[in-house]
Amino acid sequence: MEVDKKNGKKKYILGIEGSANKLGISIINEDMNILVNMRRTYISEIGCGFIPREISAHHKYYIIDMIKSCLKKVNIKISDITLICYTKGPGIGSALYIGYNIAKILYSYFNIPVVGVNHCIAHIEMGIFITKLYNPIVLYVSGSNTQIIYYNDHKKKYEIIGETLDIAIGNVIDRSARILKISNAPSPGYNVELLARKKYLLNIMKRNNNKNKNNITKEQEMKDNDFNPNELNDEQINDNKKMEDFTELLFFPYTIKGMDISFSGYDFYITKYFSKYMNKKSKTLNKLEKQTTNQGCNEKRKDNQYDNKIKCNQKKQQQEKEKDTYSNINKKCKIENVSQQTIESNQNNNNMYNQNKLGKETFKNIEPLKDNYKNDYVKVKEDIRDNHNGTVQNINDDNNSSNNYQKSNKLFYVAGLKGNSYYEDNIIFESEHKENYGENDEYIDDNCSIETASDFYEKSVNEEGEGEEDVIDLTEEEKRKIQICYSLQHHIFSMLIEITERAIAFTNSKEVIIVGGVGCNLFLQNMMKKMAKQKNIKIGFMDHSYCVDNGAMIAYTGYLEYLHAKNKDIYNFNNITIHQRYRTDDVFVTWK
């Protein structure tokens, strides 16, 4: 059944994205206009990663309601959908399985053609569609991928000319957030970025304190910005030493091989820098106590070895005597013991039967365990809501409909979900007046990017010192987190800029685009813009609405593939599959 045969009707394409902890549903029309784009994110506990069974339970519960709400907003029925696009891979198997099953069910009931889309290709095509670049180098950075990609027109494929040798950059950021006990709402990478921004506030506060204490005039400041250490008092020197501990750039590995990159060793250094606040002192004391107790026990054992041997011999003699006495009694009472055992076994069987009856009746009334981490996730900052326009919904909340689902459905009870769901209603970025950096040597400021003339984080703080109160209230542990997050971003993003420069020299390209969830990081965008200004190239950015996993990119890419397919009969029930290791260079690009 082909889309083209439905003449006289508008064409609507349904996109289903569920490769990881994000579930995205979107509907676009035949003119490539995004009508609806919804997304839900499963937020795990602080210090925990994403468990596949919890993600699949989250997606299974919300996917039907999200599809219904999307259809209501567009005012259409499911029978009006002309094409269904779902994520075929790569991704977590249990998460991919939910979208795969929904696609099969809709095909079997409504006979709608289904297209399986490569997740990586969808990110690339969506970025090219939004930024309107022709053939750029793609820096694909996400939680499970770190790749430098270039389109080969001869092979009709996207070639990976550089990638990570061990783990992805998003995985490094997520692991660091777990070690530092940073919240996962709405995402650990965004919270790491917020902490890194405060590093500039520490520098500004340090500079302003020196200015106020020494009463330096503006004329002297224009001549020489450096301060003489002899003019400072002892208190000022001690304050500066404390601030220098948190403003210095920490060391992290910097490993590049050609255009490949490696992030091994970052967990070790983060735990090393943060070990003071991880309660390791108590662990060492416990180890010492155990060693001392073990030494005392060993000495006692050496002294009492002879006594223990004597006691063992005495016990053996007593056991032999008891066996002789009870053997004669057991011979006489064999028949009586057998009769008693049969009576007791019948009574036990009756009791078990009654217990099973009660268990079946009372199983429905079993309530799941209460979540002790509600308060940690409900407290979401205003800046997160302003930037992401989403709300955090507690899965175990009594007022939420999901709680009734947990009581009635065994899946949620067995899964034991303790996290939350972050909901974004309609994430559509208006890119009509957007221009890429490098066109006419100007860039229009929007929600996607920042200026290159001045540092973004220092620009947000006024000269009067607004924002310093937040820094004064921080503890040493929080300041150490800020220092680690800033140093981490500085190292990993510097490596990305270097391999991007090498890819530009290798391909002689004049365009670069950043896609993936990490691509919406403003710190990375600022560094990339400075490099683009030196190289005189164009840079394309997107915000979190399209950088992060969403259903619109799946619908758009699947529709492109379907339109340019020679044989449309292959998109049937038998070809609906999933592939967890579906690489970018395995896809034959027919639409270019």
Coordinates of C-alpha atoms in Angstrom, one line a residue:
M1 CA 0.0 0.0 0.0
E2 CA 1.6 3.2 -1.1
V3 CA 1.3 6.8 0.1
D4 CA 0.8 8.1 -3.5
K5 CA -2.4 6.1 -4.0
K6 CA -4.3 8.2 -1.5
N7 CA -5.2 11.0 -3.8
G8 CA -7.3 13.9 -2.6
K9 CA -6.1 13.6 1.0
K10 CA -3.4 15.3 3.0
K11 CA -0.5 13.2 3.9
Y12 CA 0.5 12.9 7.5
I13 CA 3.7 11.1 8.7
L14 CA 3.9 9.7 12.3
G15 CA 7.4 9.5 13.8
I16 CA 8.2 7.3 16.9
E17 CA 11.6 7.8 18.6
G18 CA 12.4 5.5 21.6
S19 CA 16.1 4.4 21.3
A20 CA 17.1 5.5 24.9
N21 CA 15.5 7.2 27.9
K22 CA 13.6 9.7 25.7
L23 CA 10.3 8.9 24.0
G24 CA 9.4 11.2 21.2
I25 CA 6.2 11.3 19.1
S26 CA 5.8 13.7 16.2
I27 CA 3.5 14.3 13.2
I28 CA 4.6 16.1 10.0
N29 CA 2.8 16.7 6.7
E30 CA 3.9 16.2 3.1
D31 CA 5.4 19.7 2.9
M32 CA 7.9 18.8 5.7
N33 CA 6.1 21.1 8.2
I34 CA 6.4 19.9 11.8
L35 CA 2.9 20.0 13.2
V36 CA 3.4 18.3 16.6
N37 CA 6.6 17.3 18.4
M38 CA 6.2 15.8 21.9
R39 CA 8.8 14.3 24.1
R40 CA 9.0 12.5 27.5
T41 CA 12.3 11.8 29.3
Y42 CA 12.7 9.1 32.0
I43 CA 14.7 10.6 34.8
S44 CA 16.5 8.1 37.0
E45 CA 17.6 8.6 40.6
I46 CA 20.6 10.8 41.6
G47 CA 23.7 8.8 41.2
C48 CA 22.1 6.1 39.0
G49 CA 22.2 5.4 35.3
F50 CA 19.5 4.3 32.9
I51 CA 18.2 0.7 33.6
P52 CA 16.8 -0.8 30.4
R53 CA 13.8 -2.5 32.0
E54 CA 12.8 0.8 33.7
I55 CA 13.1 2.7 30.4
S56 CA 10.9 0.1 28.6
A57 CA 8.3 0.2 31.3
H58 CA 8.3 4.1 31.1
H59 CA 7.9 4.0 27.3
K60 CA 5.2 1.3 27.4
Y61 CA 3.1 3.3 29.7
Y62 CA 3.2 6.7 28.0
I63 CA 3.4 5.9 24.3
I64 CA -0.3 5.3 23.6
D65 CA -1.4 8.5 25.4
M66 CA 1.2 10.5 23.5
I67 CA 0.1 9.2 20.2
K68 CA -3.5 10.1 21.1
S69 CA -2.7 13.6 22.2
C70 CA -0.7 14.2 19.0
L71 CA -3.7 13.1 16.9
K72 CA -6.0 15.4 18.9
K73 CA -3.8 18.5 18.4
V74 CA -3.7 17.9 14.6
N75 CA -7.4 17.0 14.5
I76 CA -7.0 13.8 12.6
K77 CA -7.6 10.1 13.2
I78 CA -5.1 7.2 13.2
S79 CA -6.5 6.1 9.8
D80 CA -5.5 9.4 8.3
I81 CA -1.8 8.6 8.9
T82 CA -0.2 7.7 5.5
L83 CA 3.3 6.6 6.8
I84 CA 4.7 5.4 10.1
C85 CA 8.4 5.9 10.8
Y86 CA 10.1 4.3 13.9
T87 CA 13.6 4.0 15.2
K88 CA 15.2 0.8 14.0
G89 CA 18.5 1.4 15.7
P90 CA 21.1 1.9 17.2
G91 CA 19.9 2.0 20.8
I92 CA 18.9 0.1 23.9
G93 CA 17.1 -3.1 22.8
S94 CA 14.3 -3.0 25.4
A95 CA 13.6 0.7 24.5
L96 CA 13.6 0.0 20.7
Y97 CA 11.2 -2.9 21.2
I98 CA 8.4 -0.6 22.3
G99 CA 8.3 1.5 19.1
Y100 CA 8.9 -1.6 17.1
N101 CA 5.7 -3.3 18.5
I102 CA 3.6 -0.2 18.1
A103 CA 4.6 0.0 14.4
K104 CA 3.7 -3.6 13.9
I105 CA 0.3 -3.3 15.5
L106 CA -0.6 -0.2 13.5
Y107 CA 0.5 -1.9 10.3
S108 CA -1.6 -5.0 11.0
Y109 CA -4.7 -3.1 11.9
F110 CA -4.6 -0.2 9.4
N111 CA -2.3 -1.5 6.7
I112 CA -0.1 1.6 6.9
P113 CA 3.4 1.3 5.4
V114 CA 6.2 1.3 8.0
V115 CA 9.8 2.6 7.6
G116 CA 12.6 1.7 10.0
V117 CA 15.0 4.7 10.4
N118 CA 18.6 4.9 11.5
H119 CA 18.9 7.0 14.6
C120 CA 22.2 8.6 13.6
I121 CA 21.1 9.4 10.0
A122 CA 18.0 11.1 11.4
H123 CA 20.1 13.4 13.5
I124 CA 22.2 14.4 10.5
E125 CA 19.3 15.0 8.1
M126 CA 17.3 17.0 10.7
G127 CA 20.3 19.2 11.3
I128 CA 20.8 19.8 7.5
F129 CA 17.1 20.6 7.2
I130 CA 17.1 23.1 10.0
T131 CA 20.4 24.9 9.2
K132 CA 20.0 24.6 5.4
L133 CA 23.6 23.7 4.8
Y134 CA 24.5 21.8 1.6
N135 CA 27.2 19.2 2.4
P136 CA 28.7 19.9 5.8
I137 CA 31.1 18.0 8.1
V138 CA 29.0 16.5 10.8
L139 CA 30.1 16.5 14.4
Y140 CA 27.7 14.0 16.0
V141 CA 28.0 14.1 19.8
S142 CA 25.5 12.3 22.0
G143 CA 25.2 9.9 24.9
S144 CA 26.1 6.9 22.9
N145 CA 28.0 8.3 19.8
T146 CA 30.9 10.6 19.1
Q147 CA 31.7 10.7 15.4
I148 CA 33.1 12.9 12.7
I149 CA 31.0 12.2 9.6
Y150 CA 31.3 13.3 5.9
Y151 CA 29.0 12.4 3.0
N152 CA 30.7 10.4 0.2
D153 CA 28.9 11.1 -3.0
H154 CA 30.6 8.3 -4.8
K155 CA 29.5 5.6 -2.3
K156 CA 26.2 7.2 -1.5
K157 CA 26.9 6.8 2.2
Y158 CA 27.9 8.8 5.2
E159 CA 31.4 7.9 6.1
I160 CA 32.8 7.9 9.6
I161 CA 36.2 9.5 9.3
G162 CA 36.8 9.8 13.1
E163 CA 35.1 8.5 16.2
T164 CA 35.6 7.6 19.8
L165 CA 37.8 4.6 20.7
D166 CA 36.1 3.7 23.9
I167 CA 33.0 5.5 25.2
A168 CA 30.9 8.4 24.0
I169 CA 31.3 12.0 25.2
G170 CA 27.7 12.0 26.6
N171 CA 28.5 8.9 28.6
V172 CA 31.5 10.7 30.1
I173 CA 29.4 13.6 31.2
D174 CA 26.7 11.3 32.6
R175 CA 29.2 9.3 34.5
S176 CA 30.8 12.4 36.0
A177 CA 27.3 13.5 37.1
R178 CA 26.8 10.2 38.9
I179 CA 30.1 10.5 40.7
L180 CA 29.4 14.1 41.7
K181 CA 25.8 13.3 42.7
I182 CA 24.3 15.8 40.3
S183 CA 20.6 15.7 39.6
N184 CA 19.4 14.1 36.3
A185 CA 16.4 16.5 35.9
P186 CA 16.0 17.4 33.1
S187 CA 19.3 15.9 32.0
P188 CA 22.7 15.4 33.7
G189 CA 24.6 17.2 30.9
Y190 CA 22.5 20.3 31.3
N191 CA 23.1 20.4 35.0
V192 CA 26.9 19.9 34.5
E193 CA 26.8 22.9 32.1
L194 CA 25.0 25.0 34.7
L195 CA 27.7 24.3 37.2
A196 CA 30.4 25.1 34.7
R197 CA 28.9 28.5 34.2
K198 CA 29.4 29.4 37.8
K199 CA 33.1 29.0 37.4
Y200 CA 33.1 32.5 35.8
L201 CA 31.2 33.8 38.8
L202 CA 34.0 32.6 41.1
N203 CA 36.6 34.5 39.0
I204 CA 34.5 37.7 39.0
M205 CA 34.0 37.6 42.7
K206 CA 37.8 37.1 43.3
R207 CA 38.6 40.0 41.0
N208 CA 36.0 42.3 42.6
N209 CA 37.2 41.4 46.1
N210 CA 40.7 42.5 45.3
K211 CA 39.4 45.7 43.8
N212 CA 37.3 46.6 46.8
K213 CA 40.0 45.9 49.4
N214 CA 42.8 47.7 47.7
N215 CA 40.6 50.7 46.4
I216 CA 42.2 50.6 43.0
T217 CA 41.1 53.5 40.8
K218 CA 39.9 53.0 37.2
E219 CA 43.0 54.9 35.9
Q220 CA 45.4 52.4 37.5
E221 CA 43.2 49.5 36.4
M222 CA 43.4 50.6 32.7
K223 CA 47.2 50.9 33.0
D224 CA 47.9 47.6 34.7
N225 CA 45.4 44.9 35.6
D226 CA 47.8 42.9 37.6
F227 CA 48.0 43.5 41.4
N228 CA 51.2 43.6 43.4
P229 CA 51.3 40.9 46.0
N230 CA 53.2 43.1 48.5
E231 CA 50.2 45.5 48.7
L232 CA 47.9 42.8 49.9
N233 CA 47.2 42.1 53.6
D234 CA 47.5 38.6 55.2
E235 CA 43.8 38.2 55.2
Q236 CA 43.6 39.0 51.5
I237 CA 46.4 36.6 50.6
N238 CA 44.6 33.8 52.5
D239 CA 41.3 34.6 50.8
N240 CA 43.1 34.5 47.4
K241 CA 44.7 31.2 48.1
K242 CA 41.3 29.7 48.9
M243 CA 39.8 31.0 45.7
E244 CA 42.8 29.9 43.6
D245 CA 42.1 26.3 44.7
F246 CA 38.7 26.4 43.0
T247 CA 39.6 28.6 40.0
E248 CA 42.5 26.7 38.7
L249 CA 42.1 24.4 35.7
L250 CA 42.3 20.7 36.8
F251 CA 44.2 18.1 34.8
F252 CA 42.3 15.6 32.6
P253 CA 43.7 13.2 29.9
Y254 CA 43.9 14.7 26.4
T255 CA 44.0 11.7 24.0
I256 CA 43.8 12.1 20.2
K257 CA 44.9 9.7 17.6
G258 CA 44.5 11.1 14.1
M259 CA 40.8 12.0 14.0
D260 CA 39.9 9.5 16.6
I261 CA 39.4 10.4 20.3
S262 CA 39.5 8.6 23.6
F263 CA 37.9 9.4 27.0
S264 CA 39.4 6.7 29.1
G265 CA 40.6 7.7 32.6
Y266 CA 38.1 10.5 33.3
D267 CA 36.3 8.5 35.9
F268 CA 39.5 8.0 37.8
Y269 CA 40.5 11.7 37.9
I270 CA 37.0 12.8 38.8
T271 CA 36.9 10.4 41.8
K272 CA 40.4 11.6 42.7
Y273 CA 39.5 15.3 42.8
F274 CA 36.2 14.6 44.5
S275 CA 37.4 11.9 46.9
K276 CA 37.4 14.3 49.9
Y277 CA 33.6 14.6 49.7
M278 CA 32.8 10.9 49.0
N279 CA 33.1 9.7 52.6
K280 CA 36.3 7.8 51.9
K281 CA 37.7 8.7 55.3
S282 CA 35.2 6.7 57.1
K283 CA 35.8 3.7 54.8
T284 CA 39.6 3.8 55.6
L285 CA 38.9 4.0 59.3
N286 CA 36.6 1.0 59.0
K287 CA 39.4 -0.9 57.1
L288 CA 41.9 -0.1 59.9
E289 CA 39.5 -1.3 62.5
K290 CA 38.9 -4.5 60.7
Q291 CA 42.6 -5.1 60.3
T292 CA 43.2 -4.6 64.1
T293 CA 40.4 -6.9 65.0
N294 CA 41.6 -9.5 62.6
Q295 CA 45.1 -9.3 64.1
G296 CA 43.7 -9.8 67.6
C297 CA 41.6 -12.7 66.5
N298 CA 44.6 -14.4 64.8
E299 CA 46.6 -14.1 68.0
K300 CA 43.8 -15.6 70.1
R301 CA 43.4 -18.5 67.5
K302 CA 47.1 -19.3 67.8
D303 CA 46.9 -19.5 71.6
N304 CA 43.7 -21.6 71.6
Q305 CA 44.5 -24.1 68.8
Y306 CA 45.4 -26.8 71.3
D307 CA 42.2 -26.2 73.3
N308 CA 40.0 -26.4 70.2
K309 CA 41.4 -29.8 69.2
I310 CA 40.6 -31.2 72.7
K311 CA 37.0 -29.8 72.5
C312 CA 36.5 -31.3 69.0
N313 CA 37.5 -34.8 70.2
Q314 CA 35.2 -34.6 73.2
K315 CA 32.2 -33.6 70.9
K316 CA 32.9 -36.6 68.6
Q317 CA 32.8 -39.0 71.5
Q318 CA 29.5 -37.6 72.8
Q319 CA 27.9 -37.8 69.3
E320 CA 28.9 -41.5 69.0
K321 CA 27.3 -42.3 72.3
E322 CA 24.1 -40.6 71.3
K323 CA 23.9 -42.5 68.1
D324 CA 24.1 -45.8 69.9
T325 CA 21.4 -44.9 72.3
Y326 CA 18.9 -43.6 69.7
S327 CA 19.4 -46.3 67.2
N328 CA 17.5 -48.9 69.2
I329 CA 14.6 -46.4 69.9
N330 CA 14.3 -45.5 66.2
K331 CA 13.9 -49.2 65.2
K332 CA 10.9 -49.6 67.4
C333 CA 9.1 -46.4 66.3
K334 CA 9.4 -46.6 62.5
I335 CA 5.7 -47.3 61.9
E336 CA 4.6 -44.5 64.3
N337 CA 6.9 -41.9 62.6
V338 CA 5.6 -42.7 59.2
S339 CA 2.0 -42.3 60.2
Q340 CA 2.8 -38.9 61.9
Q341 CA 4.6 -37.6 58.9
T342 CA 1.7 -38.4 56.6
I343 CA -0.7 -36.6 58.8
E344 CA 1.5 -33.5 59.1
S345 CA 2.1 -33.4 55.3
N346 CA -1.7 -33.4 54.6
Q347 CA -2.2 -30.5 57.1
N348 CA 0.6 -28.5 55.4
N349 CA -0.9 -29.1 51.9
N350 CA -4.3 -27.8 53.1
N351 CA -2.7 -24.7 54.6
M352 CA -0.7 -24.0 51.4
Y353 CA -3.9 -24.3 49.3
N354 CA -5.7 -21.8 51.5
Q355 CA -2.7 -19.4 51.3
N356 CA -2.7 -19.6 47.5
K357 CA -6.4 -18.6 47.4
L358 CA -5.7 -15.6 49.6
G359 CA -2.7 -14.6 47.5
K360 CA -4.6 -14.5 44.2
E361 CA -7.4 -12.4 45.8
T362 CA -5.0 -10.0 47.5
F363 CA -2.5 -9.6 44.7
K364 CA -4.4 -6.8 43.0
N365 CA -4.3 -4.8 46.3
I366 CA -0.5 -4.9 46.6
E367 CA 1.0 -1.4 46.5
P368 CA 4.5 -0.7 45.3
L369 CA 7.3 0.5 47.5
K370 CA 7.2 4.2 48.3
D371 CA 9.8 6.4 46.7
N372 CA 12.2 8.1 49.2
Y373 CA 13.6 10.4 46.5
K374 CA 10.5 12.4 45.6
N375 CA 11.7 15.7 47.1
D376 CA 15.0 15.5 45.2
Y377 CA 13.3 15.5 41.8
V378 CA 10.3 17.8 42.5
K379 CA 12.7 20.7 43.3
V380 CA 13.6 21.9 39.8
K381 CA 15.1 25.3 39.2
E382 CA 13.3 28.0 37.3
D383 CA 16.1 28.3 34.7
I384 CA 15.6 24.7 33.7
R385 CA 12.0 25.3 33.1
D386 CA 12.6 28.5 31.2
N387 CA 15.1 27.0 28.8
H388 CA 13.4 23.6 28.3
N389 CA 9.7 24.6 28.7
G390 CA 9.0 21.3 30.4
T391 CA 7.6 19.9 33.6
V392 CA 8.8 17.1 35.9
Q393 CA 6.1 14.6 36.8
N394 CA 6.6 12.2 39.6
I395 CA 5.7 8.7 38.5
N396 CA 4.8 7.6 42.1
D397 CA 2.7 10.6 42.8
D398 CA -0.8 9.8 44.2
N399 CA -2.5 12.3 41.9
N400 CA -0.8 11.0 38.8
S401 CA -2.6 8.4 36.7
S402 CA 0.5 6.3 36.5
N403 CA 0.1 5.3 40.2
N404 CA -3.2 3.6 39.4
Y405 CA -1.4 1.8 36.6
Q406 CA 1.2 0.6 39.0
K407 CA -1.5 -0.9 41.3
S408 CA -3.3 -2.7 38.5
N409 CA -0.4 -3.7 36.2
K410 CA 2.2 -6.2 37.2
L411 CA 4.8 -4.7 34.9
F412 CA 5.3 -1.4 36.9
Y413 CA 5.3 -3.4 40.1
V414 CA 8.0 -5.7 39.0
A415 CA 10.0 -2.9 37.3
G416 CA 10.1 -0.9 40.5
L417 CA 10.3 2.5 38.9
K418 CA 11.6 5.2 41.3
G419 CA 12.4 8.0 38.8
N420 CA 10.3 10.7 37.2
S421 CA 9.1 11.7 33.8
Y422 CA 10.1 15.0 32.2
Y423 CA 7.4 16.1 29.8
E424 CA 7.8 18.7 27.0
D425 CA 4.5 19.5 25.2
N426 CA 5.2 20.9 21.8
I427 CA 8.9 21.5 21.1
I428 CA 9.0 23.3 17.7
F429 CA 11.8 25.8 17.0
E430 CA 10.9 28.6 14.6
S431 CA 13.9 28.8 12.2
E432 CA 12.5 31.2 9.6
H433 CA 14.8 34.1 10.5
K434 CA 17.8 32.0 11.5
E435 CA 21.1 32.4 9.8
N436 CA 24.2 30.3 10.1
Y437 CA 27.4 31.7 11.6
G438 CA 29.7 32.9 8.8
E439 CA 27.1 34.3 6.4
N440 CA 27.9 38.0 5.9
D441 CA 30.2 37.9 8.9
E442 CA 27.3 38.3 11.2
Y443 CA 25.2 36.0 13.3
I444 CA 21.7 36.7 14.5
D445 CA 21.3 36.0 18.2
D446 CA 18.6 33.4 19.0
N447 CA 17.9 30.7 21.5
C448 CA 20.3 28.3 19.7
S449 CA 23.6 30.0 20.2
I450 CA 25.6 32.8 21.8
E451 CA 27.9 35.6 20.7
T452 CA 31.6 35.1 20.1
A453 CA 32.8 38.7 20.9
S454 CA 32.5 38.3 24.7
D455 CA 32.3 35.3 27.0
F456 CA 28.7 34.2 27.4
Y457 CA 28.9 33.5 31.1
E458 CA 30.6 36.7 32.1
K459 CA 28.1 38.7 30.0
S460 CA 25.2 37.4 32.1
V461 CA 26.7 39.1 35.2
N462 CA 26.5 42.8 35.5
E463 CA 29.4 45.1 36.5
E464 CA 27.7 45.9 39.8
G465 CA 28.2 42.3 40.9
E466 CA 24.8 40.8 40.5
G467 CA 24.9 37.0 41.0
E468 CA 27.8 37.0 43.5
E469 CA 25.4 36.2 46.3
D470 CA 24.9 32.7 44.8
V471 CA 28.6 32.1 44.9
I472 CA 29.0 33.3 48.5
D473 CA 26.4 30.8 49.7
L474 CA 28.2 27.9 48.0
T475 CA 30.0 25.3 50.2
E476 CA 33.5 23.9 49.4
E477 CA 31.9 20.8 48.0
E478 CA 29.8 22.8 45.6
K479 CA 32.7 24.9 44.6
R480 CA 34.7 21.7 43.9
K481 CA 31.9 20.5 41.7
I482 CA 32.0 23.7 39.7
Q483 CA 35.7 23.4 39.2
I484 CA 35.5 19.8 38.1
C485 CA 32.6 20.5 35.7
Y486 CA 34.4 23.4 34.1
S487 CA 37.7 21.6 33.7
L488 CA 35.9 18.5 32.3
Q489 CA 34.1 20.5 29.6
H490 CA 37.2 22.5 28.8
H491 CA 39.2 19.3 28.0
I492 CA 36.6 17.2 26.2
F493 CA 35.3 20.1 24.1
S494 CA 38.9 21.1 23.2
M495 CA 39.5 17.6 21.8
L496 CA 36.3 17.9 19.7
I497 CA 37.5 21.2 18.3
E498 CA 40.8 19.8 17.3
I499 CA 39.5 16.7 15.5
T500 CA 37.0 19.0 13.7
E501 CA 39.8 21.2 12.5
R502 CA 41.6 18.1 11.2
A503 CA 38.5 16.9 9.4
I504 CA 38.2 20.4 7.8
A505 CA 41.7 20.1 6.5
F506 CA 41.2 16.5 5.3
T507 CA 38.0 17.2 3.4
N508 CA 38.5 20.8 2.4
S509 CA 35.0 21.6 3.5
K510 CA 33.7 25.0 4.4
E511 CA 30.7 24.0 6.5
V512 CA 30.3 22.3 9.9
I513 CA 27.2 21.2 11.7
I514 CA 26.8 20.0 15.3
V515 CA 24.1 17.4 16.0
G516 CA 23.2 15.2 18.9
G517 CA 22.2 15.8 22.5
V518 CA 25.6 17.3 23.5
G519 CA 25.4 19.7 20.5
C520 CA 23.1 22.1 22.4
N521 CA 25.8 22.8 25.0
L522 CA 26.5 26.6 24.8
F523 CA 30.1 26.2 25.9
L524 CA 30.8 23.9 22.9
Q525 CA 29.0 26.2 20.5
N526 CA 31.0 29.2 21.8
M527 CA 34.3 27.3 21.3
M528 CA 33.2 26.1 17.8
K529 CA 32.3 29.7 16.8
K530 CA 35.7 31.0 17.7
M531 CA 37.3 28.3 15.6
A532 CA 35.0 29.1 12.7
K533 CA 35.9 32.7 12.8
Q534 CA 39.6 31.9 12.4
K535 CA 38.9 29.4 9.6
N536 CA 36.3 31.5 7.8
I537 CA 33.7 28.7 7.6
K538 CA 30.0 28.3 8.3
I539 CA 28.8 26.7 11.5
G540 CA 25.2 25.3 11.9
F541 CA 23.6 24.9 15.4
M542 CA 20.3 23.8 16.8
D543 CA 18.7 24.1 20.2
H544 CA 17.6 21.3 22.5
S545 CA 14.3 20.8 20.6
Y546 CA 16.0 19.1 17.7
C547 CA 19.5 18.3 19.0
V548 CA 18.0 16.0 21.6
D549 CA 16.2 12.9 20.5
N550 CA 12.8 13.7 19.1
G551 CA 10.2 12.1 16.9
A552 CA 10.3 14.9 14.2
M553 CA 13.7 13.8 12.9
I554 CA 12.5 10.2 12.6
A555 CA 9.4 11.2 10.7
Y556 CA 11.4 13.5 8.4
T557 CA 14.1 11.0 7.5
G558 CA 11.7 8.2 7.1
Y559 CA 9.6 10.2 4.7
L560 CA 12.7 11.1 2.6
E561 CA 13.7 7.4 2.4
Y562 CA 10.2 6.4 1.4
L563 CA 9.8 9.0 -1.3
H564 CA 13.1 8.0 -3.0
A565 CA 12.7 4.3 -2.7
K566 CA 12.3 2.4 -6.0
N567 CA 10.4 -0.5 -4.5
K568 CA 7.9 0.7 -1.9
D569 CA 6.5 -2.8 -1.3
I570 CA 9.4 -3.7 0.9
Y571 CA 8.0 -1.6 3.7
N572 CA 5.7 -4.3 5.0
F573 CA 5.2 -6.4 8.1
N574 CA 8.1 -8.8 7.5
N575 CA 10.7 -6.0 7.2
I576 CA 9.8 -4.4 10.5
T577 CA 12.9 -5.2 12.6
I578 CA 15.3 -3.6 15.1
H579 CA 19.1 -3.5 15.0
Q580 CA 20.9 -2.4 18.2
R581 CA 24.2 -1.9 16.4
Y582 CA 22.9 -0.1 13.3
R583 CA 26.0 1.9 12.2
T584 CA 25.8 5.2 10.4
D585 CA 27.9 3.9 7.4
D586 CA 25.6 0.9 6.9
V587 CA 22.8 3.0 5.4
F588 CA 22.6 3.5 1.6
V589 CA 21.5 7.1 1.1
T590 CA 19.2 7.2 -1.9
W591 CA 17.8 10.7 -1.4
K592 CA 20.9 12.7 -2.2

